[in-house]
Amino acid sequence: MPNSSPLPVLRGNRGTLLQRDGDTLVLRGSAEEVRIPFAAIARIRAEGRAVAVELTAPRGAVPAVHRLDGVSAASASVFASAVTSVLPRHPQGAEAVDGSALVTVEAVAESVRERRARRARRGAIAVVLGFAALAVAMGIIGGNAATWFLGVMVLLTGPFGAAVAAVGAGGLWLTYLAWYLPRYGITVEAVRVSDTSDLLGRSGNHTYTDTSGTSHRIYVKGSADTVPIAYHPAKPATAVVCHSWGRKLWDSVFGLGVLLFGLAILAMAVALAVGTFLGEYDDAMTPR
């Protein structure tokens, strides 16, 4: 029996997926990963935009079923047919095993980077939707072309200002760590393991080992093969490069400037919205 086949990777709702890994189906969600050996599968069927994996069960028992919803109907049909063609044949009349006993479930450990990226995506979507609702409310309340135009301006400048402010706040947080960790954290040498070169110079990934023997990666700008880094004693994956006092001062001033610039744009967008709700632009299009 072949160990691989040109099967599609089925992607369902909320980032779930179903794929083949050798003689096993892997159903991965946000919180857990379910590994289903082929020997535990009685049949797999496509149900429109869903795939159902029915497990084997002893006679008289209700078989367990794992489902993946929100997939492409065409991909679901191809996937189910392909898996069915490679499932092991069970002897006629033999007592079926309990497939649930062969299935393994493991918790999915979300990395710090994945967690931050997920929160950033949710925050960005919330901000855009919030300003979109605000822009529509401005147009409806104002009731003229000027307020609809101002609503569009708020929709464009509000999320932009929020994004700039978020970048500035993130930069200030990294600058805080750059001041804090070299003083109160653990300092070690990080060794370059990969590098890239572009118009801004050389940079790449470095690795360091914490006190428990676990290796971590950190992205470093520069050409040095080894750099001093400081990491948090309780959170070894949180680390910064040990820069000079002058560099940290510059980063602090720059981050504060970016934050204030973003907040100024946000304040302008809010001022336009407040002015519209107070009726300051009701007569903007009236000829004088």
mmCIF file of C-alpha atoms in Angstrom:
data_model
loop_
_atom_site.group_PDB
_atom_site.id
_atom_site.type_symbol
_atom_site.label_atom_id
_atom_site.label_comp_id
_atom_site.label_asym_id
_atom_site.label_seq_id
_atom_site.Cartn_x
_atom_site.Cartn_y
_atom_site.Cartn_z
ATOM 1 C CA MET A 1 0.000 0.000 0.000
ATOM 2 C CA PRO A 2 1.513 3.373 -0.945
ATOM 3 C CA ASN A 3 2.422 5.794 1.801
ATOM 4 C CA SER A 4 1.429 8.926 -0.070
ATOM 5 C CA SER A 5 -0.944 10.057 -2.782
ATOM 6 C CA PRO A 6 -1.767 13.378 -4.481
ATOM 7 C CA LEU A 7 -4.530 14.197 -2.032
ATOM 8 C CA PRO A 8 -5.695 17.767 -1.475
ATOM 9 C CA VAL A 9 -5.334 19.286 1.963
ATOM 10 C CA LEU A 10 -8.871 20.051 3.072
ATOM 11 C CA ARG A 11 -9.235 23.370 4.863
ATOM 12 C CA GLY A 12 -12.435 23.949 6.764
ATOM 13 C CA ASN A 13 -13.996 26.494 9.077
ATOM 14 C CA ARG A 14 -11.886 28.423 11.610
ATOM 15 C CA GLY A 15 -8.536 27.177 10.317
ATOM 16 C CA THR A 16 -9.274 23.454 10.670
ATOM 17 C CA LEU A 17 -7.729 21.061 8.174
ATOM 18 C CA LEU A 18 -7.702 17.396 7.206
ATOM 19 C CA GLN A 19 -4.762 15.788 5.439
ATOM 20 C CA ARG A 20 -3.026 12.470 4.924
ATOM 21 C CA ASP A 21 0.223 11.644 6.701
ATOM 22 C CA GLY A 22 1.349 8.204 5.552
ATOM 23 C CA ASP A 23 -1.248 5.670 6.708
ATOM 24 C CA THR A 24 -2.952 8.199 8.968
ATOM 25 C CA LEU A 25 -5.451 11.013 8.567
ATOM 26 C CA VAL A 26 -4.648 14.129 10.563
ATOM 27 C CA LEU A 27 -7.551 16.342 11.614
ATOM 28 C CA ARG A 28 -6.121 19.540 13.060
ATOM 29 C CA GLY A 29 -8.050 22.251 14.842
ATOM 30 C CA SER A 30 -7.086 25.311 16.847
ATOM 31 C CA ALA A 31 -6.877 23.409 20.138
ATOM 32 C CA GLU A 32 -6.102 19.778 19.264
ATOM 33 C CA GLU A 33 -4.775 17.429 16.612
ATOM 34 C CA VAL A 34 -6.582 14.121 15.995
ATOM 35 C CA ARG A 35 -4.593 11.334 14.299
ATOM 36 C CA ILE A 36 -6.778 8.615 12.776
ATOM 37 C CA PRO A 37 -4.977 5.482 11.484
ATOM 38 C CA PHE A 38 -6.401 3.908 8.345
ATOM 39 C CA ALA A 39 -7.002 0.723 10.362
ATOM 40 C CA ALA A 40 -9.490 2.664 12.517
ATOM 41 C CA ILE A 41 -11.564 3.938 9.568
ATOM 42 C CA ALA A 42 -14.685 2.062 8.485
ATOM 43 C CA ARG A 43 -15.480 4.495 5.694
ATOM 44 C CA ILE A 44 -15.065 8.117 4.683
ATOM 45 C CA ARG A 45 -17.734 10.021 2.811
ATOM 46 C CA ALA A 46 -18.244 13.441 1.299
ATOM 47 C CA GLU A 47 -21.407 15.242 2.400
ATOM 48 C CA GLY A 48 -21.556 18.357 0.273
ATOM 49 C CA ARG A 49 -19.104 20.798 1.814
ATOM 50 C CA ALA A 50 -18.235 18.415 4.643
ATOM 51 C CA VAL A 51 -16.226 15.231 5.067
ATOM 52 C CA ALA A 52 -17.214 12.577 7.601
ATOM 53 C CA VAL A 53 -14.716 9.971 8.818
ATOM 54 C CA GLU A 54 -16.604 7.060 10.363
ATOM 55 C CA LEU A 55 -14.580 4.809 12.651
ATOM 56 C CA THR A 56 -14.858 1.055 13.019
ATOM 57 C CA ALA A 57 -16.924 -0.197 15.963
ATOM 58 C CA PRO A 58 -17.860 -3.590 17.449
ATOM 59 C CA ARG A 59 -21.169 -5.065 16.373
ATOM 60 C CA GLY A 60 -24.045 -3.266 18.054
ATOM 61 C CA ALA A 61 -21.995 -0.194 19.047
ATOM 62 C CA VAL A 62 -22.546 3.253 17.579
ATOM 63 C CA PRO A 63 -19.465 4.214 15.510
ATOM 64 C CA ALA A 64 -17.731 7.492 16.293
ATOM 65 C CA VAL A 65 -17.585 10.064 13.481
ATOM 66 C CA HIS A 66 -15.107 12.904 12.951
ATOM 67 C CA ARG A 67 -16.267 15.730 10.666
ATOM 68 C CA LEU A 68 -14.664 18.611 8.859
ATOM 69 C CA ASP A 69 -17.100 21.318 7.694
ATOM 70 C CA GLY A 70 -16.734 24.241 5.316
ATOM 71 C CA VAL A 71 -14.498 22.599 2.690
ATOM 72 C CA SER A 72 -14.721 22.695 -1.085
ATOM 73 C CA ALA A 73 -17.309 20.165 -2.273
ATOM 74 C CA ALA A 74 -15.107 19.087 -5.191
ATOM 75 C CA SER A 75 -12.059 18.609 -2.971
ATOM 76 C CA ALA A 76 -14.150 16.715 -0.423
ATOM 77 C CA SER A 77 -15.324 14.257 -3.084
ATOM 78 C CA VAL A 78 -11.799 13.703 -4.444
ATOM 79 C CA PHE A 79 -10.367 13.292 -0.943
ATOM 80 C CA ALA A 80 -13.018 10.786 0.169
ATOM 81 C CA SER A 81 -12.644 8.689 -2.997
ATOM 82 C CA ALA A 82 -8.859 8.636 -2.797
ATOM 83 C CA VAL A 83 -8.770 7.638 0.871
ATOM 84 C CA THR A 84 -11.418 4.967 0.322
ATOM 85 C CA SER A 85 -9.268 3.379 -2.385
ATOM 86 C CA VAL A 86 -6.330 2.852 -0.005
ATOM 87 C CA LEU A 87 -8.155 1.814 3.171
ATOM 88 C CA PRO A 88 -7.251 -1.721 4.369
ATOM 89 C CA ARG A 89 -9.759 -4.462 3.610
ATOM 90 C CA HIS A 90 -11.317 -6.016 6.702
ATOM 91 C CA PRO A 91 -11.819 -9.839 6.543
ATOM 92 C CA GLN A 92 -15.387 -10.909 5.857
ATOM 93 C CA GLY A 93 -17.189 -11.744 9.084
ATOM 94 C CA ALA A 94 -14.336 -10.656 11.346
ATOM 95 C CA GLU A 95 -15.209 -8.709 14.482
ATOM 96 C CA ALA A 96 -14.487 -5.020 13.927
ATOM 97 C CA VAL A 97 -12.143 -3.330 16.355
ATOM 98 C CA ASP A 98 -13.052 -0.213 18.278
ATOM 99 C CA GLY A 99 -11.521 2.484 16.060
ATOM 100 C CA SER A 100 -11.742 5.074 18.830
ATOM 101 C CA ALA A 101 -9.098 3.133 20.772
ATOM 102 C CA LEU A 102 -6.632 3.588 17.892
ATOM 103 C CA VAL A 103 -7.170 7.325 17.567
ATOM 104 C CA THR A 104 -4.750 9.669 19.350
ATOM 105 C CA VAL A 105 -5.516 13.234 20.360
ATOM 106 C CA GLU A 106 -2.820 15.784 21.148
ATOM 107 C CA ALA A 107 -3.179 19.347 22.325
ATOM 108 C CA VAL A 108 -1.921 21.917 19.844
ATOM 109 C CA ALA A 109 0.656 24.188 21.432
ATOM 110 C CA GLU A 110 0.324 27.644 19.939
ATOM 111 C CA SER A 111 3.627 29.463 19.654
ATOM 112 C CA VAL A 112 4.101 33.004 20.927
ATOM 113 C CA ARG A 113 4.438 34.268 17.344
ATOM 114 C CA GLU A 114 1.238 32.506 16.234
ATOM 115 C CA ARG A 115 -0.665 33.849 19.225
ATOM 116 C CA ARG A 116 0.500 37.396 18.572
ATOM 117 C CA ALA A 117 -0.319 37.108 14.871
ATOM 118 C CA ARG A 118 -3.821 35.818 15.663
ATOM 119 C CA ARG A 119 -4.464 38.657 18.104
ATOM 120 C CA ALA A 120 -3.135 41.198 15.598
ATOM 121 C CA ARG A 121 -5.456 39.876 12.868
ATOM 122 C CA ARG A 122 -8.464 40.003 15.153
ATOM 123 C CA GLY A 123 -7.574 43.487 16.327
ATOM 124 C CA ALA A 124 -7.119 44.751 12.770
ATOM 125 C CA ILE A 125 -10.468 43.316 11.670
ATOM 126 C CA ALA A 126 -12.210 44.843 14.690
ATOM 127 C CA VAL A 127 -10.697 48.276 14.024
ATOM 128 C CA VAL A 128 -11.623 48.272 10.331
ATOM 129 C CA LEU A 129 -15.186 47.133 11.038
ATOM 130 C CA GLY A 130 -15.537 49.724 13.789
ATOM 131 C CA PHE A 131 -14.461 52.611 11.573
ATOM 132 C CA ALA A 132 -16.585 51.290 8.693
ATOM 133 C CA ALA A 133 -19.645 51.393 10.948
ATOM 134 C CA LEU A 134 -18.651 54.871 12.118
ATOM 135 C CA ALA A 135 -18.282 56.092 8.517
ATOM 136 C CA VAL A 136 -21.725 54.780 7.538
ATOM 137 C CA ALA A 137 -23.270 56.378 10.630
ATOM 138 C CA MET A 138 -21.672 59.713 9.718
ATOM 139 C CA GLY A 139 -23.102 59.589 6.212
ATOM 140 C CA ILE A 140 -26.586 58.664 7.395
ATOM 141 C CA ILE A 141 -26.715 61.209 10.223
ATOM 142 C CA GLY A 142 -25.252 64.046 8.150
ATOM 143 C CA GLY A 143 -27.459 63.286 5.168
ATOM 144 C CA ASN A 144 -25.377 65.108 2.554
ATOM 145 C CA ALA A 145 -22.461 64.502 0.223
ATOM 146 C CA ALA A 146 -20.019 66.297 2.510
ATOM 147 C CA THR A 147 -20.633 63.998 5.472
ATOM 148 C CA TRP A 148 -20.427 60.910 3.251
ATOM 149 C CA PHE A 149 -17.081 62.205 1.996
ATOM 150 C CA LEU A 150 -15.931 62.822 5.563
ATOM 151 C CA GLY A 151 -17.074 59.297 6.441
ATOM 152 C CA VAL A 152 -14.830 57.916 3.709
ATOM 153 C CA MET A 153 -11.964 60.006 5.061
ATOM 154 C CA VAL A 154 -12.550 58.610 8.543
ATOM 155 C CA LEU A 155 -12.634 55.071 7.128
ATOM 156 C CA LEU A 156 -9.267 55.655 5.435
ATOM 157 C CA THR A 157 -7.460 57.606 8.142
ATOM 158 C CA GLY A 158 -8.836 55.844 11.229
ATOM 159 C CA PRO A 159 -7.437 52.350 10.561
ATOM 160 C CA PHE A 160 -4.222 53.881 9.218
ATOM 161 C CA GLY A 161 -3.748 55.918 12.376
ATOM 162 C CA ALA A 162 -4.527 52.868 14.515
ATOM 163 C CA ALA A 163 -1.974 50.810 12.588
ATOM 164 C CA VAL A 164 0.715 53.474 12.951
ATOM 165 C CA ALA A 165 -0.035 53.830 16.670
ATOM 166 C CA ALA A 166 0.134 50.036 17.084
ATOM 167 C CA VAL A 167 3.542 49.955 15.370
ATOM 168 C CA GLY A 168 4.766 52.728 17.643
ATOM 169 C CA ALA A 169 3.413 51.002 20.750
ATOM 170 C CA GLY A 170 5.034 47.728 19.675
ATOM 171 C CA GLY A 171 8.313 49.511 19.116
ATOM 172 C CA LEU A 172 8.142 51.098 22.562
ATOM 173 C CA TRP A 173 7.441 47.694 24.111
ATOM 174 C CA LEU A 174 10.501 46.221 22.406
ATOM 175 C CA THR A 175 12.511 49.223 23.539
ATOM 176 C CA TYR A 176 11.314 48.666 27.109
ATOM 177 C CA LEU A 177 12.519 45.061 26.891
ATOM 178 C CA ALA A 178 15.826 46.313 25.473
ATOM 179 C CA TRP A 179 16.304 48.413 28.620
ATOM 180 C CA TYR A 180 14.864 45.875 31.074
ATOM 181 C CA LEU A 181 16.214 42.468 30.028
ATOM 182 C CA PRO A 182 19.955 43.235 29.939
ATOM 183 C CA ARG A 183 19.622 44.463 33.526
ATOM 184 C CA TYR A 184 17.241 41.872 34.994
ATOM 185 C CA GLY A 185 17.338 38.988 32.504
ATOM 186 C CA ILE A 186 19.930 36.378 31.525
ATOM 187 C CA THR A 187 22.570 37.305 28.971
ATOM 188 C CA VAL A 188 24.025 34.690 26.606
ATOM 189 C CA GLU A 189 25.653 34.525 23.174
ATOM 190 C CA ALA A 190 23.444 33.775 20.159
ATOM 191 C CA VAL A 191 25.041 32.079 17.142
ATOM 192 C CA ARG A 192 24.063 32.746 13.526
ATOM 193 C CA VAL A 193 22.407 29.787 11.766
ATOM 194 C CA SER A 194 21.064 31.475 8.606
ATOM 195 C CA ASP A 195 21.396 34.814 6.925
ATOM 196 C CA THR A 196 20.031 36.975 4.126
ATOM 197 C CA SER A 197 21.344 40.034 2.330
ATOM 198 C CA ASP A 198 19.343 42.905 0.872
ATOM 199 C CA LEU A 199 19.602 46.647 0.276
ATOM 200 C CA LEU A 200 19.526 47.223 4.037
ATOM 201 C CA GLY A 201 22.503 44.933 4.644
ATOM 202 C CA ARG A 202 22.952 41.503 6.150
ATOM 203 C CA SER A 203 20.613 39.918 8.667
ATOM 204 C CA GLY A 204 19.494 36.458 9.734
ATOM 205 C CA ASN A 205 18.413 34.032 12.426
ATOM 206 C CA HIS A 206 20.525 33.304 15.500
ATOM 207 C CA THR A 207 19.997 30.570 18.085
ATOM 208 C CA TYR A 208 20.600 30.614 21.829
ATOM 209 C CA THR A 209 20.100 28.041 24.584
ATOM 210 C CA ASP A 210 18.338 28.786 27.860
ATOM 211 C CA THR A 211 19.186 27.300 31.256
ATOM 212 C CA SER A 212 16.905 24.289 30.648
ATOM 213 C CA GLY A 213 18.814 23.353 27.485
ATOM 214 C CA THR A 214 16.041 24.461 25.107
ATOM 215 C CA SER A 215 17.094 26.248 21.913
ATOM 216 C CA HIS A 216 15.349 29.392 20.708
ATOM 217 C CA ARG A 217 15.668 31.560 17.618
ATOM 218 C CA ILE A 218 15.947 35.315 17.370
ATOM 219 C CA TYR A 219 16.123 37.491 14.248
ATOM 220 C CA VAL A 220 19.109 39.827 14.245
ATOM 221 C CA LYS A 221 20.053 42.635 11.882
ATOM 222 C CA GLY A 222 23.767 42.855 11.207
ATOM 223 C CA SER A 223 26.701 40.790 9.986
ATOM 224 C CA ALA A 224 28.071 39.473 13.296
ATOM 225 C CA ASP A 225 28.257 35.680 13.619
ATOM 226 C CA THR A 226 27.608 35.891 17.357
ATOM 227 C CA VAL A 227 25.701 38.551 19.277
ATOM 228 C CA PRO A 228 24.949 39.054 22.984
ATOM 229 C CA ILE A 229 21.248 38.671 23.759
ATOM 230 C CA ALA A 230 19.262 38.863 26.986
ATOM 231 C CA TYR A 231 16.190 36.749 27.632
ATOM 232 C CA HIS A 232 13.478 36.768 30.303
ATOM 233 C CA PRO A 233 14.158 34.195 33.072
ATOM 234 C CA ALA A 234 10.494 33.139 33.231
ATOM 235 C CA LYS A 235 9.859 33.417 29.468
ATOM 236 C CA PRO A 236 13.038 32.283 27.685
ATOM 237 C CA ALA A 237 11.463 32.793 24.255
ATOM 238 C CA THR A 238 11.283 36.550 24.978
ATOM 239 C CA ALA A 239 14.692 37.948 24.102
ATOM 240 C CA VAL A 240 16.365 41.077 22.752
ATOM 241 C CA VAL A 241 19.763 41.942 21.355
ATOM 242 C CA CYS A 242 21.942 43.852 23.810
ATOM 243 C CA HIS A 243 22.388 47.228 22.109
ATOM 244 C CA SER A 244 24.306 50.289 23.214
ATOM 245 C CA TRP A 245 22.804 53.006 25.405
ATOM 246 C CA GLY A 246 22.683 55.429 22.471
ATOM 247 C CA ARG A 247 20.890 52.951 20.198
ATOM 248 C CA LYS A 248 18.263 52.242 22.846
ATOM 249 C CA LEU A 249 17.732 55.985 23.416
ATOM 250 C CA TRP A 250 17.235 56.530 19.676
ATOM 251 C CA ASP A 251 14.788 53.615 19.461
ATOM 252 C CA SER A 252 12.833 55.054 22.382
ATOM 253 C CA VAL A 253 12.531 58.496 20.791
ATOM 254 C CA PHE A 254 11.643 57.039 17.384
ATOM 255 C CA GLY A 255 9.004 54.689 18.813
ATOM 256 C CA LEU A 256 7.446 57.523 20.814
ATOM 257 C CA GLY A 257 7.349 59.711 17.693
ATOM 258 C CA VAL A 258 5.614 56.999 15.653
ATOM 259 C CA LEU A 259 3.099 56.419 18.448
ATOM 260 C CA LEU A 260 2.275 60.134 18.748
ATOM 261 C CA PHE A 261 1.942 60.470 14.962
ATOM 262 C CA GLY A 262 -0.524 57.578 14.856
ATOM 263 C CA LEU A 263 -2.499 58.985 17.784
ATOM 264 C CA ALA A 264 -2.673 62.383 16.036
ATOM 265 C CA ILE A 265 -4.195 60.772 12.946
ATOM 266 C CA LEU A 266 -6.640 58.893 15.139
ATOM 267 C CA ALA A 267 -7.572 62.115 16.923
ATOM 268 C CA MET A 268 -8.258 63.797 13.575
ATOM 269 C CA ALA A 269 -10.550 60.951 12.502
ATOM 270 C CA VAL A 270 -12.405 61.072 15.825
ATOM 271 C CA ALA A 271 -12.743 64.870 15.582
ATOM 272 C CA LEU A 272 -14.341 64.564 12.134
ATOM 273 C CA ALA A 273 -16.784 61.972 13.449
ATOM 274 C CA VAL A 274 -17.694 64.037 16.521
ATOM 275 C CA GLY A 275 -18.171 67.137 14.379
ATOM 276 C CA THR A 276 -20.546 65.244 12.114
ATOM 277 C CA PHE A 277 -22.602 63.930 15.034
ATOM 278 C CA LEU A 278 -22.791 67.456 16.496
ATOM 279 C CA GLY A 279 -24.144 68.798 13.197
ATOM 280 C CA GLU A 280 -21.193 71.009 12.303
ATOM 281 C CA TYR A 281 -21.303 69.880 8.643
ATOM 282 C CA ASP A 282 -25.067 69.864 8.079
ATOM 283 C CA ASP A 283 -24.936 73.001 5.932
ATOM 284 C CA ALA A 284 -21.601 72.241 4.261
ATOM 285 C CA MET A 285 -23.169 71.704 0.833
ATOM 286 C CA THR A 286 -25.746 74.512 1.096
ATOM 287 C CA PRO A 287 -25.033 77.382 -1.381
ATOM 288 C CA ARG A 288 -24.323 80.696 0.292
#
